Structures are given as structure tokens and as C-alpha cells.
PDB file of C-alpha atoms in Angstrom:
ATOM      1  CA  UNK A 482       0.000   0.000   0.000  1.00 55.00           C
ATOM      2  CA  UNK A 483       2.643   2.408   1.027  1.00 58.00           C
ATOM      3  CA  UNK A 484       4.484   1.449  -2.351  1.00 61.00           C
ATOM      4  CA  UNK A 485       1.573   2.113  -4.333  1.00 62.00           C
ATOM      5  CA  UNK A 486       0.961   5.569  -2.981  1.00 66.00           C
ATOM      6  CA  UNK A 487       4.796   6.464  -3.861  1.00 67.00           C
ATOM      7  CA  UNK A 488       4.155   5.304  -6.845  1.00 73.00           C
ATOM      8  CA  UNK A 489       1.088   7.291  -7.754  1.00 81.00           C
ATOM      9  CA  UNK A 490       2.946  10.709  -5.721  1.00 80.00           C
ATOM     10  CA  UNK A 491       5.784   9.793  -8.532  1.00 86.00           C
ATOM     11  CA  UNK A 492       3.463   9.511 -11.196  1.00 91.00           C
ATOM     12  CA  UNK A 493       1.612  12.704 -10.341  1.00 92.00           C
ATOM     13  CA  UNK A 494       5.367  14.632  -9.965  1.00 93.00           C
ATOM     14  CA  UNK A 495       6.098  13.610 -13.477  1.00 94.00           C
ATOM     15  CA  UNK A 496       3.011  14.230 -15.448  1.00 97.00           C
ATOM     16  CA  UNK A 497       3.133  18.256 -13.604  1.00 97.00           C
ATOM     17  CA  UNK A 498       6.886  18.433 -14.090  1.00 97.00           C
ATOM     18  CA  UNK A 499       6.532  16.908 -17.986  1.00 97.00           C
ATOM     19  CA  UNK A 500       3.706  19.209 -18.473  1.00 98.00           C
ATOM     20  CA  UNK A 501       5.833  22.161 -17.418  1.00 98.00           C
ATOM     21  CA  UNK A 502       9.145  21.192 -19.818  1.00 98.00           C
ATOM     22  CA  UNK A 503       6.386  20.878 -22.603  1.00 98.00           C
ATOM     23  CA  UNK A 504       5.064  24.543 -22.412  1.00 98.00           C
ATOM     24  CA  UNK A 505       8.045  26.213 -22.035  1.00 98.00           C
ATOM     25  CA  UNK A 506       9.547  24.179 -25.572  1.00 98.00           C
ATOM     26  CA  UNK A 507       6.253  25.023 -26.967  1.00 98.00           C
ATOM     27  CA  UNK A 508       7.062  29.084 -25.588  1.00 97.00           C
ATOM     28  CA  UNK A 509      10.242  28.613 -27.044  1.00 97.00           C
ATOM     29  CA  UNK A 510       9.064  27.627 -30.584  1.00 97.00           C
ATOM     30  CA  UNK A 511       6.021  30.056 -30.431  1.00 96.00           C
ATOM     31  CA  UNK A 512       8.071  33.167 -29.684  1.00 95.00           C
ATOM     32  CA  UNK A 513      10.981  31.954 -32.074  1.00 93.00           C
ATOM     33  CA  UNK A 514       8.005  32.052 -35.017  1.00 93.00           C
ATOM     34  CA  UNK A 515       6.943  35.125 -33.947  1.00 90.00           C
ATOM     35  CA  UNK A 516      10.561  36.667 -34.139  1.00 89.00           C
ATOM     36  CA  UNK A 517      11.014  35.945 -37.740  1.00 88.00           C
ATOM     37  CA  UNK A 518       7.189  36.908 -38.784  1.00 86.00           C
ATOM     38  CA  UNK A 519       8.212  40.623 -37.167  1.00 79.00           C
ATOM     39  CA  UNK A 520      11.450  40.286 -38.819  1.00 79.00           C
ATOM     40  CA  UNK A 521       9.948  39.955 -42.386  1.00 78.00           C
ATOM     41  CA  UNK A 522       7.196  41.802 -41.002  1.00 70.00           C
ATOM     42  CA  UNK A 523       5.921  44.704 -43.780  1.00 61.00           C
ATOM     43  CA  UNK A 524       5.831  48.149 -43.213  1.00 58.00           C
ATOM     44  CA  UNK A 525       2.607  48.561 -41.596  1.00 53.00           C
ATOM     45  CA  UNK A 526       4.994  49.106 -38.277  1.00 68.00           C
ATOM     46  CA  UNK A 527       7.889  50.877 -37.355  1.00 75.00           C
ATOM     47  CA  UNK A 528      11.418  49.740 -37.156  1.00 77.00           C
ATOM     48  CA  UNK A 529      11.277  50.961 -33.586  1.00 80.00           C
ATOM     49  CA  UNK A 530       7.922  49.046 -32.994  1.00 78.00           C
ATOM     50  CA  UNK A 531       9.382  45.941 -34.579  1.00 80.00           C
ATOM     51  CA  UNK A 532      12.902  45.766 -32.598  1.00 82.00           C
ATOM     52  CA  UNK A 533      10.619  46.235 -29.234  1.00 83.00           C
ATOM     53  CA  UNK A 534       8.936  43.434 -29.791  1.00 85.00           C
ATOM     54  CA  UNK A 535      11.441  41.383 -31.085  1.00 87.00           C
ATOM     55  CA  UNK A 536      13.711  42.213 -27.849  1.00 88.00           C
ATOM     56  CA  UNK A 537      10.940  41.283 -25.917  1.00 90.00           C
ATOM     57  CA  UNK A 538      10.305  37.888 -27.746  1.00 93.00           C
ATOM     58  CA  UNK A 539      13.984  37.035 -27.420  1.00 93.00           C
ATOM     59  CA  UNK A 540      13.734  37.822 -23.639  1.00 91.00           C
ATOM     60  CA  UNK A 541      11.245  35.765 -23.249  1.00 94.00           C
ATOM     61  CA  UNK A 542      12.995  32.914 -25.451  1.00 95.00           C
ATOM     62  CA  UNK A 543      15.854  32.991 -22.683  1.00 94.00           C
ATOM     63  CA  UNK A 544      13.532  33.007 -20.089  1.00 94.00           C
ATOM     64  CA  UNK A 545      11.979  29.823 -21.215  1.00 96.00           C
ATOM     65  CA  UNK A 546      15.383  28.231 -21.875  1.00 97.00           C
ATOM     66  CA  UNK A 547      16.714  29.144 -18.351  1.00 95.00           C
ATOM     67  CA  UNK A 548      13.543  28.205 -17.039  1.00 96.00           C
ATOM     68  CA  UNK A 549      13.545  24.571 -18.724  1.00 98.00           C
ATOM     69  CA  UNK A 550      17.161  23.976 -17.980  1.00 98.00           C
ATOM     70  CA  UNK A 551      16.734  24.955 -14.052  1.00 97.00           C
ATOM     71  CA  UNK A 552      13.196  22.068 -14.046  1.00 97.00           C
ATOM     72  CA  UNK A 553      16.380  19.632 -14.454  1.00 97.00           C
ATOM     73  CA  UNK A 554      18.380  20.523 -11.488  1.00 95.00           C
ATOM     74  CA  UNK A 555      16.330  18.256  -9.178  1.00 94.00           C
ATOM     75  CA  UNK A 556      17.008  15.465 -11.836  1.00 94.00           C
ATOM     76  CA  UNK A 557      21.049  16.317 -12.034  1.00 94.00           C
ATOM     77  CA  UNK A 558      20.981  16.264  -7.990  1.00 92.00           C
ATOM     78  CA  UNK A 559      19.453  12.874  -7.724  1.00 91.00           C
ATOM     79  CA  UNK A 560      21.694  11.106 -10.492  1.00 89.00           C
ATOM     80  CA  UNK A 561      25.138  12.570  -9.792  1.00 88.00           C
ATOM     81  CA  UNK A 562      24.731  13.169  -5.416  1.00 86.00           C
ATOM     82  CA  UNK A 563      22.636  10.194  -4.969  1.00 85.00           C
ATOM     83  CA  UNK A 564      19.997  12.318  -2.800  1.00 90.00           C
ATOM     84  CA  UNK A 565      16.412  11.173  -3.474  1.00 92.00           C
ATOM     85  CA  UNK A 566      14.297  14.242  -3.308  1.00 93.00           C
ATOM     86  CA  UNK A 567      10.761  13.694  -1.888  1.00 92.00           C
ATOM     87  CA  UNK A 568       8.291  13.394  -4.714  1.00 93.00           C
ATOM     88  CA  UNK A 569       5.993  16.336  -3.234  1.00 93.00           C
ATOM     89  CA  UNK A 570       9.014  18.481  -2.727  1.00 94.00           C
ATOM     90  CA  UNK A 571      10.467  17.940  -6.079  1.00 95.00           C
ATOM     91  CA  UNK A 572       7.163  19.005  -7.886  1.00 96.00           C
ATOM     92  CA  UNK A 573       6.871  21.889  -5.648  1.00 96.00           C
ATOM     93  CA  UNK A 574      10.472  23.504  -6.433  1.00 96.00           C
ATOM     94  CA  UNK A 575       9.823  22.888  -9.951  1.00 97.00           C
ATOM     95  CA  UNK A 576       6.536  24.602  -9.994  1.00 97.00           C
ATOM     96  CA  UNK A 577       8.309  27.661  -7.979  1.00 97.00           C
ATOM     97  CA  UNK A 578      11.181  27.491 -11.012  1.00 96.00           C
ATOM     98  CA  UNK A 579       8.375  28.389 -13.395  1.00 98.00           C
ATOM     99  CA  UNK A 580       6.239  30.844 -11.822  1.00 96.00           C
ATOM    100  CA  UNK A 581       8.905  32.728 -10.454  1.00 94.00           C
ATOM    101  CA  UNK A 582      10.905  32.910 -13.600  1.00 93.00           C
ATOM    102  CA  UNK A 583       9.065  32.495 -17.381  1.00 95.00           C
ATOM    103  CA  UNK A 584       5.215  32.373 -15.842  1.00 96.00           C
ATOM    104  CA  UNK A 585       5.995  35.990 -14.065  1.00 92.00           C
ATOM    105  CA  UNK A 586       7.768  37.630 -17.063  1.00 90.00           C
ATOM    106  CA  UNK A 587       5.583  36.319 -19.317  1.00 92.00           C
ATOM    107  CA  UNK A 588       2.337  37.639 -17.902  1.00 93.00           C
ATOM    108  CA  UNK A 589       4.343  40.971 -16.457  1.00 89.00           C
ATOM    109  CA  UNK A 590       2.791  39.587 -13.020  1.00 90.00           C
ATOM    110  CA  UNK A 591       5.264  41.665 -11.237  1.00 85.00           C
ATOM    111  CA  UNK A 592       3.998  44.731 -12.007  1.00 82.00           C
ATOM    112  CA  UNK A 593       0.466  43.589 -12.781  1.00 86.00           C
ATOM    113  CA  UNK A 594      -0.200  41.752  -9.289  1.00 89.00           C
ATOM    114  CA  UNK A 595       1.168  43.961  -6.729  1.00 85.00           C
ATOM    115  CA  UNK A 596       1.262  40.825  -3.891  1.00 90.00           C
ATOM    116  CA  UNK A 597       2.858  38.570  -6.220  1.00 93.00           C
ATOM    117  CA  UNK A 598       6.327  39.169  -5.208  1.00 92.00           C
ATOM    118  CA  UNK A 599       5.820  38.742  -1.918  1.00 93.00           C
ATOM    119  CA  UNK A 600       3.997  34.925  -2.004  1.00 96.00           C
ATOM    120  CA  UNK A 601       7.047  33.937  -3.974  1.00 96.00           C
ATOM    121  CA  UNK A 602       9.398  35.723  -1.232  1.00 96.00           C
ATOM    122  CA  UNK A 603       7.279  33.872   1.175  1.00 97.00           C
ATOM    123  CA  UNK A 604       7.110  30.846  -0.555  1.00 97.00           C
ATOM    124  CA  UNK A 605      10.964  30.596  -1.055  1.00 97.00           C
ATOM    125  CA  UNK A 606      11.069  30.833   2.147  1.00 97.00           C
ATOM    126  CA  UNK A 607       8.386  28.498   3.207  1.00 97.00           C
ATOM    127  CA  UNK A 608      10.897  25.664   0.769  1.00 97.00           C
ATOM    128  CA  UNK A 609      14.248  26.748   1.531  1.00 97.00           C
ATOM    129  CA  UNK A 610      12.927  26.031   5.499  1.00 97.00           C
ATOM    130  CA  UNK A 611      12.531  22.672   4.661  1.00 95.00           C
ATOM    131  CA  UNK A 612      15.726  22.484   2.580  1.00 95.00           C
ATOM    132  CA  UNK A 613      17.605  23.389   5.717  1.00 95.00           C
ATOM    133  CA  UNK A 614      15.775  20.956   7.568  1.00 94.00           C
ATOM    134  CA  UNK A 615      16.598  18.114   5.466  1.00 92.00           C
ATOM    135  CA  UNK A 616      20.119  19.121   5.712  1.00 90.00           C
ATOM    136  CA  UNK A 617      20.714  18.689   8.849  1.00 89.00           C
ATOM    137  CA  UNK A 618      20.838  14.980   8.015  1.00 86.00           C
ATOM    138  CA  UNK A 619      23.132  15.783   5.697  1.00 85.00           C
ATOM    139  CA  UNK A 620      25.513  17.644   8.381  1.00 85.00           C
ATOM    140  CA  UNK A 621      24.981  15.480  11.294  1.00 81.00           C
ATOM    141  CA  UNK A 622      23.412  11.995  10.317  1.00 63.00           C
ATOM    142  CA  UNK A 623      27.142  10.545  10.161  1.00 66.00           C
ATOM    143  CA  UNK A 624      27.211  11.163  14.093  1.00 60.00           C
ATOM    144  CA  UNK A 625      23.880  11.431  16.216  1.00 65.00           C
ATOM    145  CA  UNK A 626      20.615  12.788  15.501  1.00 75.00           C
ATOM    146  CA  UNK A 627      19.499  12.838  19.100  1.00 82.00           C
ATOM    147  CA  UNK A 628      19.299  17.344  19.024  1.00 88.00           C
ATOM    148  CA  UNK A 629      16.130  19.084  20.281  1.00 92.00           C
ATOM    149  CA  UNK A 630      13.214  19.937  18.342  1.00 93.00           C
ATOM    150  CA  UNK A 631      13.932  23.651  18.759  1.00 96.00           C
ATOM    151  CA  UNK A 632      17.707  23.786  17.867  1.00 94.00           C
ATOM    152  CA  UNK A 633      15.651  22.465  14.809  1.00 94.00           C
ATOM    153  CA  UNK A 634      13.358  24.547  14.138  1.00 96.00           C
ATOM    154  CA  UNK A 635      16.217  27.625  14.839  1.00 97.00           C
ATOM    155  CA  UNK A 636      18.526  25.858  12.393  1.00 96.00           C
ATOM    156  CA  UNK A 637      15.325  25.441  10.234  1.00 96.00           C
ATOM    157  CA  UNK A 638      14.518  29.262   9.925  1.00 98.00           C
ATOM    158  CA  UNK A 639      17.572  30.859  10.523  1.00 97.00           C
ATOM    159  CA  UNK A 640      19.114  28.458   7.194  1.00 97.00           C
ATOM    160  CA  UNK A 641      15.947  30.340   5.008  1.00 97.00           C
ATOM    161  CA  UNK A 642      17.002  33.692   6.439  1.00 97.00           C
ATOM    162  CA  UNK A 643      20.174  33.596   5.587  1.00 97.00           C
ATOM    163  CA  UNK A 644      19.870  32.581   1.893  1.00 97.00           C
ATOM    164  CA  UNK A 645      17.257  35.398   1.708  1.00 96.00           C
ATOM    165  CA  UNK A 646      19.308  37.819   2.832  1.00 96.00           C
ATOM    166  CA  UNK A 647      22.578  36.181   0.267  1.00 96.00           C
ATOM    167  CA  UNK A 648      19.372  36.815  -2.294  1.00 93.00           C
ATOM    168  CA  UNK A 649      18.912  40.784  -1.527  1.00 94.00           C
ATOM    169  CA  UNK A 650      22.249  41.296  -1.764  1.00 94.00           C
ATOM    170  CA  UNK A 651      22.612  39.496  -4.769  1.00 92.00           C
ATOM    171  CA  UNK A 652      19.850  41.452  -6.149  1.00 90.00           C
ATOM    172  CA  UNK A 653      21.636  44.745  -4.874  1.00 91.00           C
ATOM    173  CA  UNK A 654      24.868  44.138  -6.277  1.00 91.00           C
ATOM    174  CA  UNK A 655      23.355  43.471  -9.881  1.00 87.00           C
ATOM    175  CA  UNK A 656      21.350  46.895  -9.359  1.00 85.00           C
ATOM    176  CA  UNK A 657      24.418  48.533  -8.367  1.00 88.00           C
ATOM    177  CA  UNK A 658      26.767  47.366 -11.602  1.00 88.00           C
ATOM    178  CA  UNK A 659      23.802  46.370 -14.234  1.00 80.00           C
ATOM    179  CA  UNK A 660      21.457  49.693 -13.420  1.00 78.00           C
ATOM    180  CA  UNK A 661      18.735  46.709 -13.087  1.00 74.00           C
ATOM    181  CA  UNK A 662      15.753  47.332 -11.056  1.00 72.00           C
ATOM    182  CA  UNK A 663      15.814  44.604  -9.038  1.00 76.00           C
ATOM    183  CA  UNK A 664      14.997  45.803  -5.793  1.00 76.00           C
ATOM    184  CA  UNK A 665      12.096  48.328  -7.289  1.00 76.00           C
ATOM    185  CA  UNK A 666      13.702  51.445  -6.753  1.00 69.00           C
ATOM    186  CA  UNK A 667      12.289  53.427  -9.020  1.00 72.00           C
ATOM    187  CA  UNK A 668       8.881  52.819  -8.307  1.00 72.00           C
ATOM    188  CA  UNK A 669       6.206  56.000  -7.915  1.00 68.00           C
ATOM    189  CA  UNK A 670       5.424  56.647  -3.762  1.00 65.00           C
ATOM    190  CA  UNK A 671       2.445  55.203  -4.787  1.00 66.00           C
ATOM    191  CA  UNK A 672       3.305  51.900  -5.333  1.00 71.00           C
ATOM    192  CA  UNK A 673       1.466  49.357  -2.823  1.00 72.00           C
ATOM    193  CA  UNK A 674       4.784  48.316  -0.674  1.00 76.00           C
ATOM    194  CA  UNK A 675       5.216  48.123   3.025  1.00 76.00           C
ATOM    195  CA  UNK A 676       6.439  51.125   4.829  1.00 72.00           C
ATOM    196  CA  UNK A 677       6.086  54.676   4.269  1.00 74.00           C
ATOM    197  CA  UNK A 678       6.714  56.491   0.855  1.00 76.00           C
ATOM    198  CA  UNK A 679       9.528  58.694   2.625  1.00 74.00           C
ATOM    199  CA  UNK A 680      10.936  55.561   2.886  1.00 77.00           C
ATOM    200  CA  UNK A 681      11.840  55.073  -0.527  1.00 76.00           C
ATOM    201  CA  UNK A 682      10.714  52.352  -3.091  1.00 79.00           C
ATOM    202  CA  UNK A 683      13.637  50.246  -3.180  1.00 79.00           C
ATOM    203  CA  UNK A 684      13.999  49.960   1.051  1.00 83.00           C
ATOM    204  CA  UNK A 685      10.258  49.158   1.422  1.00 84.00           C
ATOM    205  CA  UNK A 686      10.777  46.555  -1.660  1.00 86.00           C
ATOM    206  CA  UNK A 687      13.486  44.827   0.143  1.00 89.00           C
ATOM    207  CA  UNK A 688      12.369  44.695   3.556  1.00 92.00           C
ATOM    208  CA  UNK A 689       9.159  43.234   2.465  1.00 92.00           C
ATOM    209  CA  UNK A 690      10.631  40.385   0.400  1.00 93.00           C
ATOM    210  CA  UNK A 691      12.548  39.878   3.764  1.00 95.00           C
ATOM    211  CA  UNK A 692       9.154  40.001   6.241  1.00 96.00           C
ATOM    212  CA  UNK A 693       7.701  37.699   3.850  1.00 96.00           C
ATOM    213  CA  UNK A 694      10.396  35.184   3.328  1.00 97.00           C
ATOM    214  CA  UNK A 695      10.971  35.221   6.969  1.00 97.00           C
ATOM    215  CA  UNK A 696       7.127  34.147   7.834  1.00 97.00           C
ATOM    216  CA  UNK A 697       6.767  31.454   5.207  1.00 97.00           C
ATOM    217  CA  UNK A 698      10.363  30.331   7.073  1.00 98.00           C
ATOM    218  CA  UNK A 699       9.016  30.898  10.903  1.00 98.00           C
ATOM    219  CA  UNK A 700       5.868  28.700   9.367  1.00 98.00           C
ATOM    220  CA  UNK A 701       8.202  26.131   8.101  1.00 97.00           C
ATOM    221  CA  UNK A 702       9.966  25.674  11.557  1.00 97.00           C
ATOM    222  CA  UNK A 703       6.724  24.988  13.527  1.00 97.00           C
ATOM    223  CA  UNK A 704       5.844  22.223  11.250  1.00 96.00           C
ATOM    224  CA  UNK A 705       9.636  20.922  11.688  1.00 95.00           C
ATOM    225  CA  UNK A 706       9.550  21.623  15.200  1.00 96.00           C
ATOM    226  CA  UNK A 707       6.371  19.193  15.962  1.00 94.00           C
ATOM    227  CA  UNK A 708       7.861  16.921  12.639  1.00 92.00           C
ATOM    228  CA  UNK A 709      10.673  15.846  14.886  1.00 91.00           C
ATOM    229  CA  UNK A 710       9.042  16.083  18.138  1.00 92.00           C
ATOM    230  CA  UNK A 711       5.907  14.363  17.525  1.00 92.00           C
ATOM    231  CA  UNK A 712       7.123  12.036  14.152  1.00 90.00           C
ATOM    232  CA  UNK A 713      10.874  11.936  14.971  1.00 88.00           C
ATOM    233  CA  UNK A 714      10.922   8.296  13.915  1.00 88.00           C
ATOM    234  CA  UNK A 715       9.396   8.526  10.721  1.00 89.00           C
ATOM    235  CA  UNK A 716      11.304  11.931  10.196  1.00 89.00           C
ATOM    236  CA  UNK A 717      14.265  10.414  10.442  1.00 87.00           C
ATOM    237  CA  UNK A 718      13.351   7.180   8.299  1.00 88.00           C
ATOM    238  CA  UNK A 719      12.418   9.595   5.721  1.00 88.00           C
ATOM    239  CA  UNK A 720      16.125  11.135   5.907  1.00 88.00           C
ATOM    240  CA  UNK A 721      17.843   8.541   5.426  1.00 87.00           C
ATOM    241  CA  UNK A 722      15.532   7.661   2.316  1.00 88.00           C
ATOM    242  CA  UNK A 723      16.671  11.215   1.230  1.00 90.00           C
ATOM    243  CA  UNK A 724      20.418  10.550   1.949  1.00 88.00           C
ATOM    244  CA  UNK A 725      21.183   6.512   1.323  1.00 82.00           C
ATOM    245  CA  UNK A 726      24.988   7.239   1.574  1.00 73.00           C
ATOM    246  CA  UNK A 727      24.807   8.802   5.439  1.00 66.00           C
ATOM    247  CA  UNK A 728      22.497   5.876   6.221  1.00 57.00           C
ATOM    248  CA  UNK A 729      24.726   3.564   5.743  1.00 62.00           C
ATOM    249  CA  UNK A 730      27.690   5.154   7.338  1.00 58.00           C
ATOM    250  CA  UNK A 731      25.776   5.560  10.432  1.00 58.00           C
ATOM    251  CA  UNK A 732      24.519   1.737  10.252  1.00 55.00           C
TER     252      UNK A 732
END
């Protein structure tokens, strides 16, 4: 029975994940026709009109691409480290690939859908919680995995915190050398952002995506906190499924 059901949560991760690599080819192809109908295009545009939309095709193109290559990582990860990523998690990071990278610039949801930002800050958060809790397998199953439920749940949250903050300052750096707008500071005062408008655009901008990503993180730890607490056997039975390799060292 419990086969079956990891079966079927296998099944389900690789119709959703297929599904996903077929759309974005299919984007690919779609915007690549598109590029060379506006490049024979007659003059019922301008050359102006015509190189906007190409650019924007292209961008798109790359998005896809990017997009389609990253909806592999999970894949590489399980072949060449030999860590079996949980079926539910797998599909989820995969879905969060696409909608925060081609789905978003392809529907402008960014600036369209002033809360989207945030649900993927929180989101990211919300997965990158788990990540770290997984890991600590990872660090410590080679010794013993008798450690409280809270140092847990801290390792847990402060793990997501810490690669959202390594995110902000990725996105500052690129703002500062590229002129990007990464952290949305050149939005009007009034823009829908946390804060006050004296505050500026691009402050508000990143200390939201950091509220956020911390509270889908905080959420993450409580589940991990009553995971091991409550479940610690089965927790742990599902680590070592995770990570074969530290199982058997600690056998």
C-alpha cells in the first residue's frame, strides 16, 4: 500500500513536471516564429515598434530556456549526489522554477499583481525552510541525531534567512553594476509596498521580500519543530531515504 501511494505521488510529480518542460519548448518555438514573422514583417509598423517586440520575444525565449534547464536541477541532484528528493518536494520547487521565472515575465505579473512578489518571497522561504531541515541529516546523520526539536526549528529558519538575505544582496549588487531594477527602486510613492513612501521604493521593496520570506520560514519551523518532536521516527526514516549514503555510514 505504502508502495503504491509512492508510486502514484511519482506519477503525479512527473506528469506536472513533464507538463511544465512541454510549455516552455512550446514558448520557445512560439516566440521563435513570432521573431522571424516581425522580422519579415511589412511596413505597416515601425522599425522601432518591430525591434521592441522582437527584444521582448527574445527575452522571453531565454527566459523559457533558463527556465527549462533549471526544471532539471532536481534530476542532475538525484543522479550525480545520490539524494532522493521527496516526490511532493520535487514538484513543488519545480513549480516555484516556473512561476517565479518564465510564468511571471511572461504575464508581467510583477507589475500587474502587486502581492505577487511577496507569495514567492514567502514561498521561497516556506521551501528553503525545509531544505535546511533536510540538511541537517546531511551535516549530522554521520554522528547522532538525538538534538532538540527547537535547535531544529532555529537551524530550520535561521538556514531560510540567511539565503534570503545572500538573495537581496545578490539582487543589490546586480542593481548597483547592471542599473537593473531589481529591488524596485524606481517605483512611484504610490506603489502598494510596506512602509512609508519617505521611505523610498527600493527599502520598502526589500524589507518586504525579507518580512515575507521570513514568515513562510518561521511557518516552516513549527511544522519541523512538531515533525521531529511528535514524528521523529518517521522523520528520520524519511532522511535517510533522502540521503542513502549517510544511512549507511551511520549503520
Amino acid at each position: 500500500m505504502r508502495n503504491k501511494r509512492r508510486t502514484n505521488k511519482a506519477e503525479k510529480r512527473n506528469y506536472i513536471i513533464q507538463a511544465i518542460r512541454l510549455l516552455l519548448i512550446i514558448s520557445v518555438l512560439v516566440n521563435f516564429v513570432f521573431i522571424v514573422l516581425h522580422l519579415f514583417n511589412d511596413n505597416l509598423v515601425t522599425k522601432e515598434e518591430i525591434v521592441t517586440e522582437v527584444s521582448k520575444r527574445i527575452e522571453l525565449v531565454f527566459l523559457a530556456l533558463v527556465t527549462l534547464i533549471l526544471t532539471f536541477l532536481p534530476d542532475y541532484i538525484e543522479k550525480y549526489q545520490n539524494i532522493h528528493i521527496p516526490n511532493v518536494l520535487e514538484t513543488v520547487i519545480v513549480v516555484f522554477i516556473f512561476a517565479g521565472i518564465f510564468f511571471s515575465a511572461r504575464f508581467e505579473l510583477y507589475y500587474s499583481v502587486f502581492w505577487w512578489d511577496d507569495v514567492l518571497h514567502a514561498l521561497s522561504g516556506f521551501i528553503i525552510g525545509f531544505i535546511g531541515f533536510i540538511a541537517i541529516y546531511k551535516i549530522n546523520g554521520k554522528y547522532s541525531m538525538n538534538i532538540s526539536p527547537l535547535l531544529v526549528a532555529v537551524f530550520s529558519f535561521t538556514f531560510a534567512i540567511t539565503i534570503g538575505v545572500f538573495w537581496e544582496i545578490f539582487e543589490f549588487v546586480l542593481d548597483v553594476f547592471f542599473e537593473t531594477t531589481l529591488q524596485s527602486w524606481d517605483l512611484p510613492e504610490t506603489e502598494i509596498l510596506m512602509g512609508a513612501s519617505y521611505q523610498g521604493s527600493g527599502l520598502r521593496d526589500t524589507m518586504s521580500d525579507l518580512i515575507v520570506n521570513s514568515m513562510g520560514a518561521l511557518l516552516t519551523s513549527f511544522i519541523c519543530y512538531f515533525l521531529y518532536k511528535k514524528e521523529k521516527k518517521k522523520t528520520l526514516q524519511m532522511m535517510r531515504e533522502i540521503f542513502p549514503d549517510e544511512a549507511k555510514a551511520s549503520d
